[in-house]
Short mmCIF file of C-alpha atoms in Angstrom, two decimals:
data_model
loop_
_atom_site.label_atom_id
_atom_site.label_comp_id
_atom_site.label_asym_id
_atom_site.label_seq_id
_atom_site.Cartn_x
_atom_site.Cartn_y
_atom_site.Cartn_z
CA MET A 1480 6.55 -20.47 -7.25
CA VAL A 1481 4.64 -19.92 -10.48
CA LYS A 1482 4.72 -23.33 -12.14
CA GLY A 1483 3.40 -22.33 -15.54
CA LEU A 1484 0.60 -21.00 -17.69
CA ALA A 1485 -1.40 -22.22 -20.66
CA ILE A 1486 -4.19 -21.38 -23.10
CA PHE A 1487 -6.80 -23.91 -24.11
CA SER A 1488 -10.14 -23.74 -25.91
CA TRP A 1489 -13.10 -26.07 -25.67
CA ASP A 1490 -14.39 -28.05 -28.62
CA GLN A 1491 -17.90 -29.40 -28.08
CA LYS A 1492 -17.01 -32.65 -29.88
CA ILE A 1493 -13.49 -33.47 -28.68
CA GLY A 1494 -13.23 -31.43 -25.47
CA PRO A 1495 -10.16 -29.36 -24.50
CA VAL A 1496 -7.73 -28.21 -27.20
CA LEU A 1497 -4.37 -26.98 -25.90
CA GLU A 1498 -3.03 -23.97 -27.82
CA VAL A 1499 0.15 -23.26 -25.87
CA LYS A 1500 1.77 -23.96 -22.52
CA TYR A 1501 4.84 -22.67 -20.72
CA PRO A 1502 7.15 -24.25 -19.85
CA GLU A 1503 6.95 -27.22 -22.19
CA THR A 1504 7.37 -29.55 -19.21
CA LEU A 1505 4.18 -28.23 -17.59
CA GLU A 1506 1.77 -31.10 -16.85
CA LEU A 1507 -1.97 -30.45 -17.23
CA SER A 1508 -4.15 -33.34 -16.14
CA PRO A 1509 -7.50 -33.92 -17.89
CA ASN A 1510 -9.20 -33.66 -14.48
CA LEU A 1511 -7.78 -30.18 -13.94
CA VAL A 1512 -8.69 -28.91 -17.41
CA ASN A 1513 -12.21 -30.34 -17.17
CA ARG A 1514 -12.73 -28.78 -13.76
CA ILE A 1515 -11.63 -25.35 -15.00
CA TYR A 1516 -13.96 -25.54 -18.00
CA MET A 1517 -16.91 -26.74 -15.91
CA THR A 1518 -16.37 -23.94 -13.39
CA HIS A 1519 -16.54 -21.31 -16.14
CA ALA A 1520 -19.45 -23.04 -17.90
CA TYR A 1521 -21.49 -23.33 -14.70
CA SER A 1522 -22.42 -19.65 -14.79
CA GLN A 1523 -24.68 -18.71 -17.68
CA GLN A 1524 -23.84 -15.01 -17.48
CA PHE A 1525 -22.14 -14.06 -20.73
CA GLU A 1526 -21.96 -10.29 -20.44
CA LYS A 1527 -18.47 -9.89 -19.01
CA GLU A 1528 -15.07 -11.44 -18.44
CA GLU A 1529 -14.64 -13.94 -15.63
CA PHE A 1530 -11.75 -14.62 -13.25
CA ILE A 1531 -11.82 -17.67 -11.01
CA GLU A 1532 -9.45 -19.16 -8.46
CA ILE A 1533 -9.54 -22.83 -7.52
CA LYS A 1534 -7.44 -25.19 -5.41
CA PHE A 1535 -6.25 -28.37 -7.07
CA ASP A 1536 -3.87 -30.85 -5.43
CA ASN A 1537 -1.09 -28.67 -3.97
CA ASN A 1538 -1.67 -25.83 -6.41
CA THR A 1539 -3.68 -22.65 -6.74
CA ILE A 1540 -5.12 -22.13 -10.22
CA TYR A 1541 -5.98 -18.73 -11.69
CA SER A 1542 -8.26 -18.90 -14.72
CA TYR A 1543 -9.45 -16.14 -17.06
CA CYS A 1544 -12.20 -16.33 -19.67
CA ASP A 1545 -13.90 -13.46 -21.50
CA LYS A 1546 -17.47 -14.77 -21.32
CA ALA A 1547 -18.71 -11.99 -23.60
CA ARG A 1548 -16.87 -13.72 -26.48
CA VAL A 1549 -18.14 -17.26 -25.79
CA LYS A 1550 -21.19 -17.12 -28.12
CA LYS A 1551 -18.96 -15.98 -30.96
CA VAL A 1552 -15.74 -18.00 -30.51
CA GLY A 1553 -16.51 -20.51 -27.75
CA TYR A 1554 -14.64 -20.93 -24.49
CA GLU A 1555 -11.03 -19.66 -24.65
CA ILE A 1556 -9.29 -19.87 -21.30
CA LEU A 1557 -5.95 -18.67 -19.92
CA ILE A 1558 -4.72 -20.44 -16.78
CA LEU A 1559 -1.88 -19.84 -14.34
CA ILE A 1560 -0.65 -22.52 -11.92
CA ILE A 1561 0.99 -21.55 -8.61
CA ASP A 1562 2.36 -23.56 -5.73
CA ARG A 1563 -0.36 -23.23 -3.06
CA ASP A 1564 2.10 -22.43 -0.24
CA GLU A 1565 4.23 -19.99 -2.20
CA LYS A 1566 4.89 -16.68 -0.42
CA ILE A 1567 4.27 -14.20 -3.24
CA ASN A 1568 2.33 -11.01 -3.74
CA ARG A 1569 -0.87 -12.60 -5.01
CA THR A 1570 -2.71 -9.30 -5.43
CA LYS A 1571 -0.13 -8.00 -7.89
CA LEU A 1572 0.06 -11.38 -9.58
CA GLU A 1573 -3.72 -11.39 -10.13
CA GLN A 1574 -3.54 -7.90 -11.63
CA HIS A 1575 -0.75 -8.87 -14.01
CA PHE A 1576 -2.52 -12.11 -14.93
CA LEU A 1577 -5.73 -10.25 -15.81
CA ILE A 1578 -3.81 -7.77 -17.96
CA LEU A 1579 -2.19 -10.67 -19.80
CA GLY A 1580 -5.57 -12.37 -20.26
CA LYS A 1581 -7.28 -9.25 -21.58
CA THR A 1582 -4.46 -8.66 -24.05
CA VAL A 1583 -3.69 -12.14 -25.34
CA PHE A 1584 -7.25 -12.79 -26.52
CA THR A 1585 -7.26 -9.60 -28.59
CA LYS A 1586 -4.60 -11.21 -30.78
CA PRO A 1587 -5.47 -13.38 -33.78
CA LYS A 1588 -5.40 -17.05 -32.84
CA GLU A 1589 -2.28 -17.73 -34.91
CA GLN A 1590 -0.36 -15.00 -33.02
CA ARG A 1591 -1.30 -15.96 -29.47
CA LYS A 1592 1.40 -18.54 -28.92
CA ASP A 1593 4.21 -16.17 -29.88
CA TYR A 1594 2.67 -13.33 -27.88
CA LEU A 1595 2.29 -15.45 -24.75
CA LEU A 1596 5.82 -16.85 -24.93
CA GLN A 1597 7.24 -13.37 -25.45
CA ASN A 1598 5.37 -11.99 -22.41
CA VAL A 1599 5.54 -14.80 -19.85
CA ASN A 1600 7.77 -12.61 -17.71
CA ILE A 1601 4.68 -10.56 -16.81
CA VAL A 1602 3.60 -13.36 -14.46
CA TYR A 1603 6.33 -15.98 -14.63
CA LYS A 1604 9.12 -14.57 -12.53
CA LYS A 1605 11.80 -17.06 -11.68
CA PRO A 1606 12.87 -16.71 -8.04
CA SER A 1607 16.36 -15.51 -7.38
CA ALA A 1608 18.42 -18.56 -6.43
CA GLN A 1609 21.74 -18.52 -4.62
CA LYS A 1610 24.08 -21.21 -3.35
CA VAL A 1611 25.99 -20.93 -0.08
CA VAL A 1612 28.53 -23.53 1.07
CA LEU A 1613 29.51 -24.02 4.73
CA LEU A 1614 33.03 -25.37 5.26
CA GLY A 1615 34.94 -25.98 8.46
CA ARG A 1616 36.61 -28.52 10.70
CA ALA A 1617 34.59 -30.92 12.84
CA GLY A 1618 32.77 -29.40 15.79
CA THR A 1619 33.08 -25.78 14.73
CA GLY A 1620 29.29 -25.32 14.73
CA LYS A 1621 28.30 -25.18 11.06
CA THR A 1622 25.06 -27.15 11.39
CA SER A 1623 24.06 -25.32 14.59
CA ILE A 1624 24.37 -22.00 12.79
CA LYS A 1625 22.21 -23.29 9.94
CA LYS A 1626 19.55 -24.49 12.38
CA ILE A 1627 19.44 -21.18 14.28
CA ILE A 1628 19.46 -18.78 11.34
CA PHE A 1629 17.17 -20.62 8.93
CA GLU A 1630 15.11 -23.07 10.98
CA GLY A 1631 14.34 -21.05 14.11
CA TYR A 1632 16.12 -23.29 16.62
CA THR A 1633 16.78 -21.78 20.04
CA PRO A 1634 20.50 -21.12 20.64
CA LYS A 1635 20.23 -22.19 24.28
CA ASP A 1636 18.89 -25.62 23.27
CA LEU A 1637 21.80 -26.20 20.90
CA LEU A 1638 24.33 -25.06 23.48
CA TYR A 1639 23.20 -27.81 25.85
CA ASN A 1640 22.08 -30.38 23.27
CA PRO A 1641 24.70 -30.53 20.49
CA LEU A 1642 23.71 -31.93 17.10
CA GLU A 1643 25.06 -35.11 15.56
CA PRO A 1644 28.01 -34.57 13.18
CA THR A 1645 27.20 -33.99 9.51
CA ARG A 1646 28.28 -36.71 7.09
CA GLY A 1647 29.02 -35.99 3.45
CA ILE A 1648 27.44 -32.93 1.86
CA THR A 1649 23.94 -32.05 3.10
CA PRO A 1650 21.96 -29.63 0.89
CA SER A 1651 18.97 -27.69 2.22
CA VAL A 1652 16.72 -25.13 0.50
CA TYR A 1653 15.35 -22.11 2.35
CA THR A 1654 13.23 -19.08 1.46
CA TRP A 1655 14.51 -15.63 2.39
CA LEU A 1656 11.96 -13.07 1.13
CA ASP A 1657 12.21 -13.32 -2.69
CA LEU A 1658 15.32 -15.50 -2.50
CA LYS A 1659 15.63 -19.25 -2.83
CA LEU A 1660 18.76 -20.19 -0.94
CA GLY A 1661 20.53 -23.50 -1.40
CA LEU A 1662 22.70 -24.12 1.66
CA PHE A 1663 25.29 -26.90 1.43
CA ASP A 1664 26.50 -28.10 4.84
CA THR A 1665 29.72 -30.12 4.57
CA SER A 1666 31.25 -32.67 6.91
CA GLY A 1667 34.05 -31.36 9.11
CA GLN A 1668 35.48 -34.86 9.54
CA GLU A 1669 35.84 -35.14 5.77
CA LEU A 1670 37.14 -31.63 5.06
CA SER A 1671 40.71 -32.76 4.35
CA ASP A 1672 39.42 -35.23 1.76
CA LEU A 1673 37.17 -32.59 0.20
CA LEU A 1674 40.06 -30.15 -0.19
CA ASN A 1675 42.42 -32.82 -1.53
CA PRO A 1676 43.61 -31.86 -5.05
CA ASP A 1677 42.70 -35.36 -6.29
CA ASN A 1678 39.07 -35.09 -5.18
CA GLU A 1679 37.76 -33.04 -8.09
CA ASN A 1680 34.37 -34.76 -8.21
CA GLU A 1681 33.41 -33.88 -4.61
CA GLN A 1682 34.77 -30.37 -5.08
CA ARG A 1683 32.61 -29.93 -8.14
CA ILE A 1684 29.49 -30.96 -6.19
CA ALA A 1685 30.32 -28.63 -3.31
CA PHE A 1686 31.70 -25.58 -5.11
CA GLU A 1687 30.06 -25.56 -8.54
CA ASN A 1688 27.79 -22.52 -9.00
CA ALA A 1689 28.45 -21.42 -5.40
CA ASP A 1690 27.83 -17.74 -4.78
CA ILE A 1691 29.32 -17.62 -1.28
CA LEU A 1692 31.64 -19.98 0.55
CA ILE A 1693 31.78 -19.57 4.32
CA TYR A 1694 34.80 -21.02 6.07
CA LEU A 1695 34.08 -21.51 9.76
CA LEU A 1696 36.89 -21.78 12.28
CA ASP A 1697 36.47 -21.56 16.02
CA TYR A 1698 38.53 -20.02 18.77
CA PRO A 1699 39.86 -23.31 20.27
CA LEU A 1700 41.09 -24.39 16.83
CA TRP A 1701 42.72 -21.02 16.33
CA VAL A 1702 44.62 -21.45 19.57
CA ASN A 1703 45.62 -25.09 19.04
CA LYS A 1704 45.76 -25.72 15.28
CA LYS A 1705 46.41 -22.39 13.66
CA GLU A 1706 48.64 -23.80 10.93
CA THR A 1707 45.97 -26.30 9.87
CA LEU A 1708 43.47 -23.47 9.50
CA TYR A 1709 45.87 -21.49 7.32
CA GLU A 1710 46.40 -24.58 5.17
CA ASP A 1711 42.64 -24.93 4.74
CA LEU A 1712 42.23 -21.29 3.78
CA ASN A 1713 45.09 -21.39 1.29
CA ARG A 1714 43.71 -24.54 -0.31
CA ILE A 1715 40.20 -23.04 -0.54
CA LYS A 1716 41.57 -19.93 -2.21
CA GLU A 1717 43.50 -22.09 -4.69
CA ILE A 1718 40.35 -24.02 -5.60
CA LEU A 1719 38.38 -20.81 -6.09
CA GLN A 1720 41.12 -19.27 -8.22
CA LEU A 1721 41.27 -22.34 -10.48
CA SER A 1722 37.51 -22.44 -10.98
CA GLU A 1723 35.58 -20.15 -13.29
CA GLU A 1724 33.00 -19.42 -10.60
CA LYS A 1725 32.68 -15.94 -9.12
CA THR A 1726 32.42 -17.29 -5.60
CA ARG A 1727 32.91 -14.92 -2.67
CA LEU A 1728 34.78 -16.21 0.36
CA MET A 1729 33.75 -15.22 3.88
CA VAL A 1730 35.37 -16.29 7.15
CA PHE A 1731 33.63 -16.71 10.51
CA LEU A 1732 35.72 -17.05 13.66
CA HIS A 1733 33.16 -18.77 15.86
CA LYS A 1734 32.73 -19.45 19.60
CA ILE A 1735 34.16 -16.13 20.73
CA ASP A 1736 32.21 -16.64 23.97
CA LEU A 1737 35.11 -18.93 25.00
CA ILE A 1738 37.39 -15.90 25.24
CA GLU A 1739 37.46 -14.27 28.67
CA PRO A 1740 35.18 -11.20 28.50
CA THR A 1741 37.87 -8.93 29.93
CA GLU A 1742 40.29 -10.06 27.23
CA ARG A 1743 37.86 -10.44 24.33
CA LYS A 1744 38.27 -7.06 22.67
CA GLU A 1745 42.06 -7.15 22.73
CA THR A 1746 42.17 -10.80 21.63
CA LEU A 1747 39.84 -10.27 18.68
CA THR A 1748 41.76 -7.19 17.57
CA ARG A 1749 44.95 -9.24 17.56
CA ILE A 1750 43.33 -12.12 15.66
CA ARG A 1751 41.85 -9.77 13.08
CA SER A 1752 45.22 -8.16 12.48
CA GLU A 1753 46.89 -11.53 12.02
CA LEU A 1754 44.19 -13.06 9.84
CA MET A 1755 43.68 -10.06 7.60
CA SER A 1756 47.29 -10.15 6.50
CA SER A 1757 46.36 -13.44 4.83
CA LEU A 1758 42.70 -12.79 4.01
CA ARG A 1759 43.25 -9.28 2.64
CA GLU A 1760 39.78 -8.16 1.44
CA THR A 1761 37.94 -11.31 2.54
CA PRO A 1762 35.19 -10.38 5.05
CA LEU A 1763 35.86 -11.64 8.59
CA TYR A 1764 33.15 -11.98 11.25
CA PHE A 1765 33.49 -12.90 14.93
CA THR A 1766 30.48 -14.99 15.89
CA SER A 1767 28.86 -17.05 18.63
CA ILE A 1768 25.51 -18.68 19.37
CA TYR A 1769 25.84 -17.61 23.00
CA PRO A 1770 22.78 -15.39 23.67
CA ASN A 1771 24.73 -12.29 24.66
CA LEU A 1772 26.85 -12.44 21.51
CA ILE A 1773 24.53 -13.89 18.87
CA TYR A 1774 23.89 -10.47 17.30
CA ASN A 1775 27.17 -10.75 15.40
CA LEU A 1776 26.03 -14.02 13.84
CA TYR A 1777 22.70 -12.60 12.70
CA ASN A 1778 24.43 -9.48 11.45
CA ALA A 1779 26.88 -11.51 9.36
CA PHE A 1780 24.10 -13.47 7.67
CA TYR A 1781 21.70 -10.66 6.91
CA GLU A 1782 24.55 -8.53 5.57
CA MET A 1783 25.44 -11.41 3.28
CA LEU A 1784 21.87 -12.18 2.22
CA SER A 1785 20.90 -8.55 1.69
CA THR A 1786 23.30 -8.49 -1.26
CA PHE A 1787 21.22 -11.21 -2.93
CA THR A 1788 17.65 -9.95 -2.70
CA LYS A 1789 16.04 -6.80 -4.05
CA GLU A 1790 13.38 -6.94 -1.35
CA THR A 1791 15.93 -6.69 1.44
CA GLN A 1792 17.70 -3.86 -0.34
CA PHE A 1793 14.39 -1.99 -0.66
CA ILE A 1794 13.48 -2.50 3.02
CA LYS A 1795 16.95 -1.46 4.19
CA LYS A 1796 16.85 1.75 2.15
CA MET A 1797 13.32 2.48 3.30
CA LEU A 1798 14.28 2.11 6.97
CA ASP A 1799 17.43 4.19 6.49
CA ASP A 1800 15.41 6.99 4.90
CA MET A 1801 12.61 6.95 7.48
CA LEU A 1802 14.97 6.92 10.46
CA SER A 1803 17.49 9.39 9.07
CA GLU A 1804 16.05 12.37 10.96
CA HIS A 1805 16.05 10.60 14.33
CA ARG A 1806 18.89 10.10 16.82
CA ASN A 1807 19.73 7.27 19.22
CA ILE A 1808 17.44 4.91 17.34
CA MET A 1809 17.60 1.37 16.06
CA CYS A 1810 15.08 -0.58 13.98
CA PHE A 1811 14.91 -4.11 12.65
CA ILE A 1812 12.43 -6.37 10.90
CA THR A 1813 12.10 -10.09 11.53
CA ASN A 1814 10.80 -12.99 9.49
CA ASN A 1815 8.48 -15.83 10.52
CA ASN A 1816 11.37 -17.63 12.23
CA ASN A 1817 12.06 -14.51 14.34
CA THR A 1818 15.32 -14.03 12.47
CA ILE A 1819 16.41 -10.47 11.80
CA ILE A 1820 16.49 -9.87 8.06
CA VAL A 1821 17.07 -6.10 8.00
CA GLN A 1822 18.48 -3.79 10.62
CA THR A 1823 19.46 -0.15 10.72
CA MET A 1824 20.56 2.30 13.40
CA ASP A 1825 22.04 5.75 13.58
CA LYS A 1826 25.70 6.25 14.44
CA GLU A 1827 24.87 7.64 17.89
CA PHE A 1828 23.10 4.49 19.05
CA GLU A 1829 24.98 2.74 21.85
CA VAL A 1830 26.40 -0.38 20.21
CA GLY A 1831 26.98 -2.04 23.57
CA LEU A 1832 23.21 -2.33 24.03
CA ILE A 1833 22.59 -4.29 20.84
CA ASN A 1834 23.20 -7.76 22.23
CA HIS A 1835 21.11 -6.94 25.30
CA ILE A 1836 18.25 -5.78 23.07
CA HIS A 1837 18.41 -8.85 20.86
CA GLN A 1838 18.32 -11.11 23.88
CA MET A 1839 15.37 -9.26 25.36
CA ILE A 1840 13.41 -9.30 22.10
CA ALA A 1841 14.07 -13.02 21.71
CA GLN A 1842 12.55 -13.59 25.15
CA LEU A 1843 9.55 -11.42 24.30
CA ASN A 1844 8.73 -13.07 20.98
CA GLN A 1845 6.72 -16.00 22.32
CA SER A 1846 4.88 -13.86 24.85
CA VAL A 1847 3.91 -11.37 22.17
CA GLU A 1848 2.76 -14.15 19.84
CA ASN A 1849 0.52 -15.56 22.57
CA MET A 1850 -0.96 -12.13 23.29
CA ILE A 1851 -1.59 -11.39 19.61
CA GLU A 1852 -3.32 -14.75 19.21
CA LYS A 1853 -5.50 -14.43 22.32
CA ASP A 1854 -6.13 -10.70 22.61
CA ASN A 1855 -5.72 -9.47 19.04
CA ILE A 1856 -3.28 -6.74 20.12
CA ASP A 1857 -1.66 -4.49 17.54
CA HIS A 1858 1.65 -3.78 19.26
CA LEU A 1859 3.57 -3.94 22.51
CA ILE A 1860 5.54 -1.07 24.08
CA ILE A 1861 7.98 -1.42 26.97
CA SER A 1862 10.46 0.85 28.72
CA THR A 1863 13.76 -0.46 30.08
CA ALA A 1864 16.14 0.44 32.86
CA HIS A 1865 18.48 1.79 30.17
CA ASN A 1866 15.90 4.53 29.37
CA LEU A 1867 14.96 2.82 26.13
CA ASN A 1868 11.47 2.83 24.69
CA ILE A 1869 10.82 -0.28 22.60
CA ILE A 1870 7.88 -1.04 20.34
CA MET A 1871 7.22 -4.42 18.72
CA SER A 1872 4.49 -4.45 16.09
CA ASN A 1873 3.25 -7.23 13.83
CA VAL A 1874 3.34 -6.14 10.18
CA ASN A 1875 0.65 -8.69 9.13
CA LEU A 1876 2.67 -9.86 6.14
CA SER A 1877 3.38 -13.43 7.18
CA LYS A 1878 2.64 -14.77 3.69
CA PHE A 1879 5.65 -12.75 2.51
CA ASN A 1880 7.77 -14.09 5.40
CA LEU A 1881 7.71 -10.78 7.29
CA LYS A 1882 6.64 -10.76 10.92
CA ASN A 1883 7.57 -7.88 13.27
CA VAL A 1884 8.97 -4.40 13.07
CA VAL A 1885 10.87 -3.44 16.22
CA ILE A 1886 12.03 0.09 17.03
CA ILE A 1887 14.26 1.02 19.96
CA SER A 1888 14.79 4.66 20.88
CA LYS A 1889 16.15 6.80 23.67
CA SER A 1890 14.56 9.98 22.39
CA LEU A 1891 11.11 9.13 20.99
CA SER A 1892 8.04 8.89 23.19
CA ALA A 1893 5.63 5.98 23.02
CA ASN A 1894 3.18 7.96 20.87
CA LYS A 1895 5.88 8.94 18.39
CA LEU A 1896 7.06 5.32 18.20
CA ILE A 1897 3.50 4.22 17.40
CA LEU A 1898 3.29 6.86 14.66
CA LEU A 1899 6.66 5.89 13.16
CA THR A 1900 5.82 2.19 13.28
CA GLY A 1901 2.53 2.88 11.52
CA LYS A 1902 4.35 4.69 8.72
CA ILE A 1903 6.78 1.79 8.28
CA ARG A 1904 3.94 -0.72 8.18
CA ALA A 1905 2.11 1.40 5.61
CA ARG A 1906 5.20 1.57 3.38
CA LEU A 1907 5.69 -2.19 3.62
CA ASN A 1908 2.04 -2.84 2.79
CA SER A 1909 2.13 -0.51 -0.20
CA PHE A 1910 5.23 -2.32 -1.49
CA TYR A 1911 3.83 -5.83 -1.08
CA MET A 1912 0.13 -5.28 -1.64
#
C-alpha cells in the first residue's frame, strides 16, 4: 500500500526542513531523508527535473526534485513511500506522482501544504477493505475452505489430512486484486456461546463492520441435526437485524460429495426448497472440496468477491464482451494461488463439463509452471476426448496477482484461440499498465 508522502527542503545550515507530510502518523527517519537528499545532490546536472527510486528497509521510495530550480530556491523534494511488496500498478503511480510533483512546486510555498493535502487522492488510494465472517458448527470445513480458496492448499491433501479445530476467532488478511479482505474464522465448538444473547462482547468482535457473514452447514448435520441448524440461522438473523451493520448473509451447504451421486440432484433440489422457505432471498450454495465438485465452492467465492472489487467487475465485463460473439465457450482467469477469480461462459456451454475442466486445469497448473520456467513457453494448447480445445496462457501480470487466462471451446480452432487469448492479454495489459 501507499504509506504516505511528504515535502521537505534542504537548508545548508540545519539540514532537512519538513514542510508537510501525509498522514500525520507517517514516520520519516533522518537516515531516509539524508539518503534521498544525497542521491539527488550526487548528480551535478541542474538542467531538468529528476525522478529517483530507491529501496529503504521494506519500502520503495519515489522522489521528485526539479533540479532546474535548485540554484534559485535550493533543493525542494517530494517523496512517496510504498510498501515494497505491494501489488499495484507502479507505472500509473509513477505518472501520477510526477504530475503531482510538477504541479505542487508551481505553487507559492505557503500554499503547498493545502494543495498537497487536497490532492493526496492522486497517489494515495486507500485499498478497498472488506470483512467476511465464517460461522458454522464444528467439523463443517470452514478452515479448510479458507486454506483452499485463499492460501492455495490442495483439496486432496485436506481431504486426507484434516486440520486442527479452530479455537476462538482467528482473523486473517488476504489480497484479492485491489481488495484487502479480512476473513474471520470462528470456532465451531464455541458457536453456541458466540450466538448466546448474553455474549455481546464476542458478537461485537465477530460481527462488527462485517460485510458478509457465511454460515456453513454440512450434509451430515442437515440429516442429523436439522433443528439445531435452523436455530443457528434464526439466531444469526436476529443478531443482524438488531445491529446497524449492513451485513449480507450467505449459506453454504457443504460436503455434498457425501450424497450418493445418483440421488444428489433430487436431494439438493429438496433441500433447497426446504431451506429457501426460511432463507427467502439469502443466497444458498451447495459446496464441496471434493475435486469433482469443487467448482461450486470457487464459484460461490468469486461471485461474492466480485461484488467488492472494481477490478473484478472490469475483467468480468471485458470477458463477457469479448466472448459474446462465440458459442460453446468458457473462459476464466486465475490468480497467483491458481484460484479462479473471474469466469464467464455462454449459455450453450455444457455445464456438466465444468467440474471436469477445473480438475484437469488444476492438474496441469504445476506442469505448465515448470515448462514456463524451463522453456519460456508462451502458452499451452490441448485437445480432449470431449472435443474441447483448451488454451492456457500466462498473462505476465503476477505483480497484480493475475496469472493465467484459460479458454475452453468446442468451436474455435487452436489458431483462433491463440488470437483471442492475445486480445484478452492485450486488454488486461492496457488496463494495468
